[in-house]
Amino acid sequence: MATLMNISLLSDIIKYASGSLVVGCLITVLGVFLLFFLIRGFYPKSTFSPLSILTGVVLVILLAIEMVPMCGAISLKWMIDDYEHHIDSFVSEYAKNTAMPISKQESIRLFEMASNEFPLVNQLIEYAYVEGGNAANVASDIASAVDDELNKFVWYAIGWSFLYIIIAAFIVIKTLHSYKEVKYKRNGSGHSGVRTHSRMSGRHTPSKF
């Protein structure tokens, strides 16, 4: 399952789950801020270098790529009952009452029909189907399969996010500047900020000539 957010997915999130976009971006910003706050707390005598700041910017982008779709997946999980009812509406009462068997191809067709009403499902999940099911419980079976796939998507996003954070934290810590180093660079060439002055004592060595 791909974890990178493409333009189509972003546009669908903005259109159908704009709250997920806001929450995902908010989680991203707070997460990066907390990371830098903790690092500053553990290294109070250091300051962030330009490379540290650049690492933070890259981390914001990478986390947003994971957090925004993850929030979209969570919002879909909250609507899984509606999704199940929508699938159920496509199954005739006759088929339900007779417990008519449902083939894999038929369950995929039901998944695709229901996903037209929930476009984010198609963006986050390639397909879902059941085998050996029947019309009486096909809706709940497909909805359960979709919910399982959404769970996997969420955990994948969390896993990649933690990996990005660990790598970013390592880079930021390694690129920290100490205050002494910053002061040294500001004063230039290793000279201290104290200026020294000298002058001749006024006594002259007699000339030999």
mmCIF file of C-alpha atoms in Angstrom:
data_model
loop_
_atom_site.group_PDB
_atom_site.id
_atom_site.type_symbol
_atom_site.label_atom_id
_atom_site.label_comp_id
_atom_site.label_asym_id
_atom_site.label_seq_id
_atom_site.Cartn_x
_atom_site.Cartn_y
_atom_site.Cartn_z
ATOM 1 C CA MET A 1 0.000 0.000 0.000
ATOM 2 C CA ALA A 2 1.466 3.307 -1.045
ATOM 3 C CA THR A 3 1.972 5.850 1.691
ATOM 4 C CA LEU A 4 2.871 8.842 -0.433
ATOM 5 C CA MET A 5 0.057 11.326 -0.869
ATOM 6 C CA ASN A 6 -0.604 12.203 -4.526
ATOM 7 C CA ILE A 7 -2.416 15.218 -5.889
ATOM 8 C CA SER A 8 -5.635 13.301 -6.452
ATOM 9 C CA LEU A 9 -5.729 12.105 -2.847
ATOM 10 C CA LEU A 10 -5.012 15.617 -1.565
ATOM 11 C CA SER A 11 -7.812 17.096 -3.656
ATOM 12 C CA ASP A 12 -10.257 14.448 -2.431
ATOM 13 C CA ILE A 13 -9.271 15.070 1.194
ATOM 14 C CA ILE A 14 -9.816 18.803 0.720
ATOM 15 C CA LYS A 15 -13.186 18.147 -0.940
ATOM 16 C CA TYR A 16 -14.585 15.380 1.251
ATOM 17 C CA ALA A 17 -12.595 15.559 4.491
ATOM 18 C CA SER A 18 -11.187 19.058 4.867
ATOM 19 C CA GLY A 19 -11.129 18.577 8.631
ATOM 20 C CA SER A 20 -8.575 15.790 8.125
ATOM 21 C CA LEU A 21 -6.325 18.226 6.275
ATOM 22 C CA VAL A 22 -6.494 20.746 9.110
ATOM 23 C CA VAL A 23 -5.984 18.151 11.851
ATOM 24 C CA GLY A 24 -3.155 16.436 9.958
ATOM 25 C CA CYS A 25 -1.289 19.717 9.437
ATOM 26 C CA LEU A 26 -1.863 20.700 13.068
ATOM 27 C CA ILE A 27 -0.482 17.367 14.329
ATOM 28 C CA THR A 28 2.523 17.789 12.034
ATOM 29 C CA VAL A 29 3.377 21.297 13.236
ATOM 30 C CA LEU A 30 2.893 20.388 16.901
ATOM 31 C CA GLY A 31 4.989 17.245 16.494
ATOM 32 C CA VAL A 32 7.932 19.094 14.942
ATOM 33 C CA PHE A 33 7.676 21.899 17.505
ATOM 34 C CA LEU A 34 7.677 19.347 20.351
ATOM 35 C CA LEU A 35 10.715 17.593 18.871
ATOM 36 C CA PHE A 36 12.741 20.817 18.706
ATOM 37 C CA PHE A 37 11.513 21.843 22.172
ATOM 38 C CA LEU A 38 12.694 18.558 23.687
ATOM 39 C CA ILE A 39 16.042 18.715 21.921
ATOM 40 C CA ARG A 40 16.565 22.266 23.165
ATOM 41 C CA GLY A 41 15.689 21.086 26.671
ATOM 42 C CA PHE A 42 18.265 18.288 26.578
ATOM 43 C CA TYR A 43 20.922 20.560 25.044
ATOM 44 C CA PRO A 44 20.364 23.961 26.697
ATOM 45 C CA LYS A 45 23.888 25.175 25.882
ATOM 46 C CA SER A 46 23.460 24.630 22.150
ATOM 47 C CA THR A 47 21.608 26.412 19.390
ATOM 48 C CA PHE A 48 20.132 25.195 16.104
ATOM 49 C CA SER A 49 22.259 25.478 12.987
ATOM 50 C CA PRO A 50 20.886 26.270 9.497
ATOM 51 C CA LEU A 51 21.072 22.548 8.712
ATOM 52 C CA SER A 52 19.023 21.812 11.842
ATOM 53 C CA ILE A 53 16.325 24.222 10.661
ATOM 54 C CA LEU A 54 16.380 22.738 7.145
ATOM 55 C CA THR A 55 15.938 19.279 8.664
ATOM 56 C CA GLY A 56 12.879 20.575 10.529
ATOM 57 C CA VAL A 57 11.371 21.924 7.304
ATOM 58 C CA VAL A 58 11.896 18.598 5.524
ATOM 59 C CA LEU A 59 10.403 16.780 8.506
ATOM 60 C CA VAL A 60 7.281 18.964 8.330
ATOM 61 C CA ILE A 61 6.773 17.973 4.690
ATOM 62 C CA LEU A 62 7.347 14.262 5.297
ATOM 63 C CA LEU A 63 5.082 14.153 8.341
ATOM 64 C CA ALA A 64 2.320 16.025 6.522
ATOM 65 C CA ILE A 65 2.514 13.432 3.740
ATOM 66 C CA GLU A 66 1.771 10.752 6.339
ATOM 67 C CA MET A 67 -0.467 12.563 8.833
ATOM 68 C CA VAL A 68 -3.019 14.071 6.447
ATOM 69 C CA PRO A 69 -3.954 10.754 4.726
ATOM 70 C CA MET A 70 -3.857 9.029 8.128
ATOM 71 C CA CYS A 71 -6.443 11.478 9.469
ATOM 72 C CA GLY A 72 -8.482 10.835 6.314
ATOM 73 C CA ALA A 73 -8.358 7.103 6.998
ATOM 74 C CA ILE A 74 -9.465 7.654 10.600
ATOM 75 C CA SER A 75 -12.384 9.792 9.426
ATOM 76 C CA LEU A 76 -13.438 6.935 7.130
ATOM 77 C CA LYS A 77 -13.293 4.498 10.034
ATOM 78 C CA TRP A 78 -15.832 6.696 11.818
ATOM 79 C CA MET A 79 -18.111 6.342 8.784
ATOM 80 C CA ILE A 80 -17.710 2.595 8.365
ATOM 81 C CA ASP A 81 -21.297 1.929 9.490
ATOM 82 C CA ASP A 82 -22.605 4.280 6.784
ATOM 83 C CA TYR A 83 -20.376 2.493 4.294
ATOM 84 C CA GLU A 84 -21.842 -0.855 5.326
ATOM 85 C CA HIS A 85 -25.410 0.418 4.979
ATOM 86 C CA HIS A 86 -24.578 1.764 1.530
ATOM 87 C CA ILE A 87 -23.337 -1.651 0.383
ATOM 88 C CA ASP A 88 -26.373 -3.300 1.901
ATOM 89 C CA SER A 89 -28.636 -1.051 -0.174
ATOM 90 C CA PHE A 90 -27.295 -2.674 -3.355
ATOM 91 C CA VAL A 91 -28.242 -6.192 -2.267
ATOM 92 C CA SER A 92 -31.795 -7.209 -3.018
ATOM 93 C CA GLU A 93 -34.060 -8.389 -0.224
ATOM 94 C CA TYR A 94 -34.648 -11.617 -2.133
ATOM 95 C CA ALA A 95 -30.906 -12.381 -2.154
ATOM 96 C CA LYS A 96 -30.653 -11.583 1.564
ATOM 97 C CA ASN A 97 -33.606 -13.775 2.479
ATOM 98 C CA THR A 98 -32.329 -16.738 0.482
ATOM 99 C CA ALA A 99 -28.721 -16.284 1.661
ATOM 100 C CA MET A 100 -27.584 -16.322 -1.966
ATOM 101 C CA PRO A 101 -23.829 -17.022 -2.289
ATOM 102 C CA ILE A 102 -21.677 -14.044 -3.299
ATOM 103 C CA SER A 103 -18.636 -14.619 -5.502
ATOM 104 C CA LYS A 104 -15.333 -12.800 -5.189
ATOM 105 C CA GLN A 105 -16.032 -10.833 -8.382
ATOM 106 C CA GLU A 106 -19.479 -9.825 -7.112
ATOM 107 C CA SER A 107 -18.086 -8.633 -3.782
ATOM 108 C CA ILE A 108 -15.458 -6.562 -5.610
ATOM 109 C CA ARG A 109 -18.220 -5.021 -7.729
ATOM 110 C CA LEU A 110 -20.170 -4.126 -4.578
ATOM 111 C CA PHE A 111 -17.009 -2.594 -3.085
ATOM 112 C CA GLU A 112 -16.469 -0.448 -6.163
ATOM 113 C CA MET A 113 -20.137 0.660 -6.280
ATOM 114 C CA ALA A 114 -20.085 1.696 -2.626
ATOM 115 C CA SER A 115 -16.719 3.412 -2.962
ATOM 116 C CA ASN A 116 -18.129 5.737 -5.610
ATOM 117 C CA GLU A 117 -20.073 7.328 -2.757
ATOM 118 C CA PHE A 118 -16.931 7.366 -0.554
ATOM 119 C CA PRO A 119 -14.126 8.487 -2.924
ATOM 120 C CA LEU A 120 -11.448 8.442 -0.234
ATOM 121 C CA VAL A 121 -11.856 4.669 0.044
ATOM 122 C CA ASN A 122 -10.681 4.218 -3.541
ATOM 123 C CA GLN A 123 -7.720 6.508 -2.863
ATOM 124 C CA LEU A 124 -6.568 4.694 0.263
ATOM 125 C CA ILE A 125 -7.539 1.087 -0.571
ATOM 126 C CA GLU A 126 -6.983 -0.642 -3.893
ATOM 127 C CA TYR A 127 -9.749 -3.184 -3.386
ATOM 128 C CA ALA A 128 -11.534 -5.291 -0.778
ATOM 129 C CA TYR A 129 -13.546 -8.455 -1.205
ATOM 130 C CA VAL A 130 -14.835 -11.528 0.589
ATOM 131 C CA GLU A 131 -14.814 -15.153 -0.467
ATOM 132 C CA GLY A 132 -17.333 -17.763 0.538
ATOM 133 C CA GLY A 133 -19.807 -15.170 1.795
ATOM 134 C CA ASN A 134 -23.492 -14.755 1.120
ATOM 135 C CA ALA A 135 -25.863 -11.884 0.470
ATOM 136 C CA ALA A 136 -27.108 -11.777 4.054
ATOM 137 C CA ASN A 137 -23.742 -10.705 5.480
ATOM 138 C CA VAL A 138 -21.764 -9.450 2.485
ATOM 139 C CA ALA A 139 -22.172 -5.808 3.508
ATOM 140 C CA SER A 140 -20.741 -6.349 6.984
ATOM 141 C CA ASP A 141 -17.969 -8.593 5.611
ATOM 142 C CA ILE A 142 -16.812 -6.021 3.055
ATOM 143 C CA ALA A 143 -17.078 -3.194 5.583
ATOM 144 C CA SER A 144 -14.972 -5.238 7.994
ATOM 145 C CA ALA A 145 -12.366 -5.865 5.286
ATOM 146 C CA VAL A 146 -12.243 -2.138 4.500
ATOM 147 C CA ASP A 147 -11.887 -1.317 8.190
ATOM 148 C CA ASP A 148 -8.962 -3.766 8.483
ATOM 149 C CA GLU A 149 -7.228 -2.144 5.513
ATOM 150 C CA LEU A 150 -7.747 1.314 7.016
ATOM 151 C CA ASN A 151 -6.188 0.073 10.257
ATOM 152 C CA LYS A 152 -3.143 -1.109 8.313
ATOM 153 C CA PHE A 153 -2.939 2.249 6.555
ATOM 154 C CA VAL A 154 -3.017 4.104 9.873
ATOM 155 C CA TRP A 155 -0.309 1.929 11.426
ATOM 156 C CA TYR A 156 1.885 2.222 8.339
ATOM 157 C CA ALA A 157 1.576 6.008 8.536
ATOM 158 C CA ILE A 158 2.447 5.992 12.247
ATOM 159 C CA GLY A 159 5.432 3.727 11.640
ATOM 160 C CA TRP A 160 6.853 5.876 8.838
ATOM 161 C CA SER A 161 6.262 9.016 10.905
ATOM 162 C CA PHE A 162 8.237 7.652 13.860
ATOM 163 C CA LEU A 163 11.054 6.650 11.518
ATOM 164 C CA TYR A 164 11.181 10.164 10.050
ATOM 165 C CA ILE A 165 11.188 11.691 13.545
ATOM 166 C CA ILE A 166 14.031 9.449 14.753
ATOM 167 C CA ILE A 167 16.177 10.236 11.713
ATOM 168 C CA ALA A 168 15.418 13.957 11.961
ATOM 169 C CA ALA A 169 16.209 14.017 15.691
ATOM 170 C CA PHE A 170 19.575 12.358 15.038
ATOM 171 C CA ILE A 171 20.461 14.875 12.306
ATOM 172 C CA VAL A 172 19.340 17.882 14.356
ATOM 173 C CA ILE A 173 21.344 16.774 17.402
ATOM 174 C CA LYS A 174 24.444 16.138 15.286
ATOM 175 C CA THR A 175 24.186 19.586 13.657
ATOM 176 C CA LEU A 176 23.663 21.612 16.832
ATOM 177 C CA HIS A 177 26.050 24.507 17.476
ATOM 178 C CA SER A 178 27.303 25.308 20.947
ATOM 179 C CA TYR A 179 27.040 28.908 22.133
ATOM 180 C CA LYS A 180 30.844 29.046 22.395
ATOM 181 C CA GLU A 181 31.142 27.986 18.768
ATOM 182 C CA VAL A 182 28.608 30.605 17.663
ATOM 183 C CA LYS A 183 30.423 33.329 19.647
ATOM 184 C CA TYR A 184 33.728 32.195 18.170
ATOM 185 C CA LYS A 185 32.371 32.486 14.619
ATOM 186 C CA ARG A 186 30.783 35.876 15.235
ATOM 187 C CA ASN A 187 34.026 37.335 16.558
ATOM 188 C CA GLY A 188 35.882 35.875 13.616
ATOM 189 C CA SER A 189 39.051 33.840 13.120
ATOM 190 C CA GLY A 190 39.234 32.716 16.722
ATOM 191 C CA HIS A 191 39.897 36.192 18.155
ATOM 192 C CA SER A 192 38.085 37.101 21.339
ATOM 193 C CA GLY A 193 35.914 40.151 21.563
ATOM 194 C CA VAL A 194 38.443 41.984 23.801
ATOM 195 C CA ARG A 195 40.516 44.528 21.939
ATOM 196 C CA THR A 196 44.112 45.051 23.005
ATOM 197 C CA HIS A 197 46.062 48.301 22.656
ATOM 198 C CA SER A 198 49.766 49.040 23.008
ATOM 199 C CA ARG A 199 52.106 51.970 22.592
ATOM 200 C CA MET A 200 55.753 52.644 22.946
ATOM 201 C CA SER A 201 57.001 53.674 26.377
ATOM 202 C CA GLY A 202 58.584 56.857 25.046
ATOM 203 C CA ARG A 203 62.103 55.748 25.826
ATOM 204 C CA HIS A 204 64.368 55.437 22.860
ATOM 205 C CA THR A 205 67.341 53.240 22.456
ATOM 206 C CA PRO A 206 70.351 55.417 21.646
ATOM 207 C CA SER A 207 71.518 55.110 18.106
ATOM 208 C CA LYS A 208 74.854 53.580 17.449
ATOM 209 C CA PHE A 209 75.573 56.166 14.843
#
